[in-house]
Short mmCIF file of C-alpha atoms in Angstrom, two decimals:
data_model
loop_
_atom_site.label_atom_id
_atom_site.label_comp_id
_atom_site.label_asym_id
_atom_site.label_seq_id
_atom_site.Cartn_x
_atom_site.Cartn_y
_atom_site.Cartn_z
CA GLN A 30 11.08 -2.26 8.41
CA GLY A 31 7.11 -2.06 8.67
CA GLY A 32 5.14 -4.83 10.24
CA GLY A 33 2.56 -4.44 7.36
CA LEU A 34 4.60 -6.42 5.01
CA LEU A 35 3.00 -10.07 6.64
CA GLY A 36 2.91 -13.72 5.05
CA THR A 37 -0.31 -13.68 6.41
CA GLN A 38 -4.02 -12.32 6.15
CA THR A 39 -3.49 -10.87 9.63
CA LEU A 40 -3.39 -7.11 10.18
CA GLY A 41 -0.09 -5.55 10.22
CA SER A 42 1.74 -2.40 12.23
CA SER A 43 2.11 0.79 11.23
CA ALA A 44 4.55 1.29 8.30
CA PRO A 45 8.08 2.38 8.94
CA SER A 46 8.37 6.13 10.48
CA SER A 47 11.06 7.71 7.96
CA LYS A 48 10.43 10.04 4.93
CA PRO A 49 9.09 8.06 1.94
CA GLU A 50 12.82 8.26 -0.04
CA GLY A 51 13.73 5.58 -2.64
CA THR A 52 10.67 5.34 -4.18
CA LEU A 53 9.71 3.76 -7.41
CA SER A 54 7.68 4.91 -9.79
CA THR A 55 4.74 2.79 -11.32
CA ARG A 56 2.36 5.69 -12.23
CA ASN A 57 -1.09 4.39 -13.33
CA GLN A 58 -1.12 0.84 -12.75
CA LYS A 59 -4.21 -0.49 -11.27
CA VAL A 60 -4.23 -3.02 -8.44
CA LYS A 61 -6.87 -4.64 -6.17
CA ALA A 62 -6.98 -5.29 -2.80
CA MET A 63 -6.27 -8.99 -1.69
CA TYR A 64 -7.15 -9.24 1.75
CA ASN A 65 -8.71 -6.78 4.29
CA TYR A 66 -6.15 -4.25 6.60
CA LYS A 67 -6.82 -2.01 9.11
CA ALA A 68 -4.82 1.11 9.18
CA SER A 69 -2.64 2.39 11.91
CA PRO A 70 -3.87 5.12 13.28
CA GLU A 71 0.07 6.39 12.86
CA LEU A 72 1.26 8.97 10.49
CA PRO A 73 3.55 6.78 8.34
CA PHE A 74 5.70 9.05 7.06
CA PRO A 75 6.18 12.45 8.66
CA PRO A 76 5.97 15.15 7.52
CA ASP A 77 3.73 13.40 4.91
CA GLU A 78 0.66 14.52 5.60
CA ARG A 79 -0.65 10.94 3.86
CA MET A 80 -1.96 8.20 6.04
CA GLU A 81 -2.08 4.52 5.90
CA LEU A 82 -5.48 3.26 4.22
CA ASP A 83 -7.86 0.63 5.35
CA LEU A 84 -8.33 -2.04 2.64
CA LYS A 85 -11.26 -3.90 1.71
CA LYS A 86 -11.05 -7.40 -0.02
CA GLY A 87 -11.37 -6.43 -3.78
CA ALA A 88 -11.05 -2.57 -3.87
CA GLU A 89 -9.71 -1.17 -6.68
CA MET A 90 -7.41 1.19 -6.66
CA MET A 91 -4.50 3.06 -8.34
CA LEU A 92 -0.52 2.55 -7.77
CA LEU A 93 1.39 5.70 -7.42
CA TYR A 94 4.69 4.52 -5.92
CA LYS A 95 6.02 1.23 -4.45
CA ARG A 96 8.97 1.77 -1.92
CA ALA A 97 12.18 -0.29 -3.15
CA GLN A 98 13.44 -0.64 0.44
CA ASP A 99 9.99 -2.09 2.19
CA GLY A 100 7.32 -2.55 -0.32
CA TRP A 101 4.75 -0.25 1.23
CA CYS A 102 2.58 1.19 -1.57
CA LEU A 103 0.94 5.17 -2.15
CA VAL A 104 -2.30 4.43 -3.93
CA HIS A 105 -5.58 6.62 -4.36
CA MET A 106 -8.60 4.54 -4.27
CA VAL A 107 -10.99 4.09 -7.36
CA ASP A 108 -13.75 2.81 -5.74
CA GLU A 109 -14.16 5.71 -3.39
CA PRO A 110 -15.99 9.13 -4.55
CA THR A 111 -13.41 10.88 -2.75
CA ARG A 112 -10.57 8.82 -4.57
CA LYS A 113 -8.69 8.78 -1.04
CA GLU A 114 -4.54 8.42 -0.93
CA GLY A 115 -2.42 7.03 1.48
CA TRP A 116 -0.33 4.01 1.90
CA VAL A 117 -0.64 0.23 2.13
CA PRO A 118 1.36 -2.82 2.26
CA GLY A 119 2.28 -4.07 -1.26
CA ASN A 120 1.79 -7.66 -0.30
CA PHE A 121 -2.04 -7.01 0.38
CA ILE A 122 -2.61 -5.97 -3.01
CA THR A 123 -2.23 -7.39 -6.78
CA ALA A 124 -1.96 -6.42 -10.24
CA ASP A 125 -2.75 -10.00 -11.80
CA GLY A 126 -5.28 -11.06 -9.33
CA LYS A 127 -3.27 -14.03 -8.33
CA LYS A 128 -0.23 -13.19 -6.51
CA PRO A 129 0.61 -10.25 -4.17
CA LEU A 130 2.61 -7.06 -5.89
CA VAL A 131 5.00 -7.62 -3.24
CA ASN A 132 6.06 -11.28 -1.13
CA ALA A 133 6.16 -11.03 2.59
CA ASP A 134 9.98 -10.83 2.71
CA GLY A 135 9.33 -7.34 0.53
CA SER A 136 11.12 -8.78 -2.87
CA GLU A 137 9.00 -8.18 -5.96
CA ASN A 138 6.86 -10.89 -7.69
#
């Protein structure tokens, strides 16, 4: 599993290096970054060309998919004019503003 799902606000390591299979569709759910996150420069799910994204606390994004097996989420940024799309750790984002979308152990809230 990837090291990005952490129980603290520290930076994670890169996402798992397998193809994003077994994703759960959660289209059009607006979420916000709870913490800052520095993305790894590694391609997380080759041959998928979408990279991890940096997060800035408070940034808004739309959740496209959540990987059931590890909690990584595919999002597109709402705040940026480019509407960049990429992967972020699910425990760094929130739908309700109070608790992370995914717990540090990968289970859902």
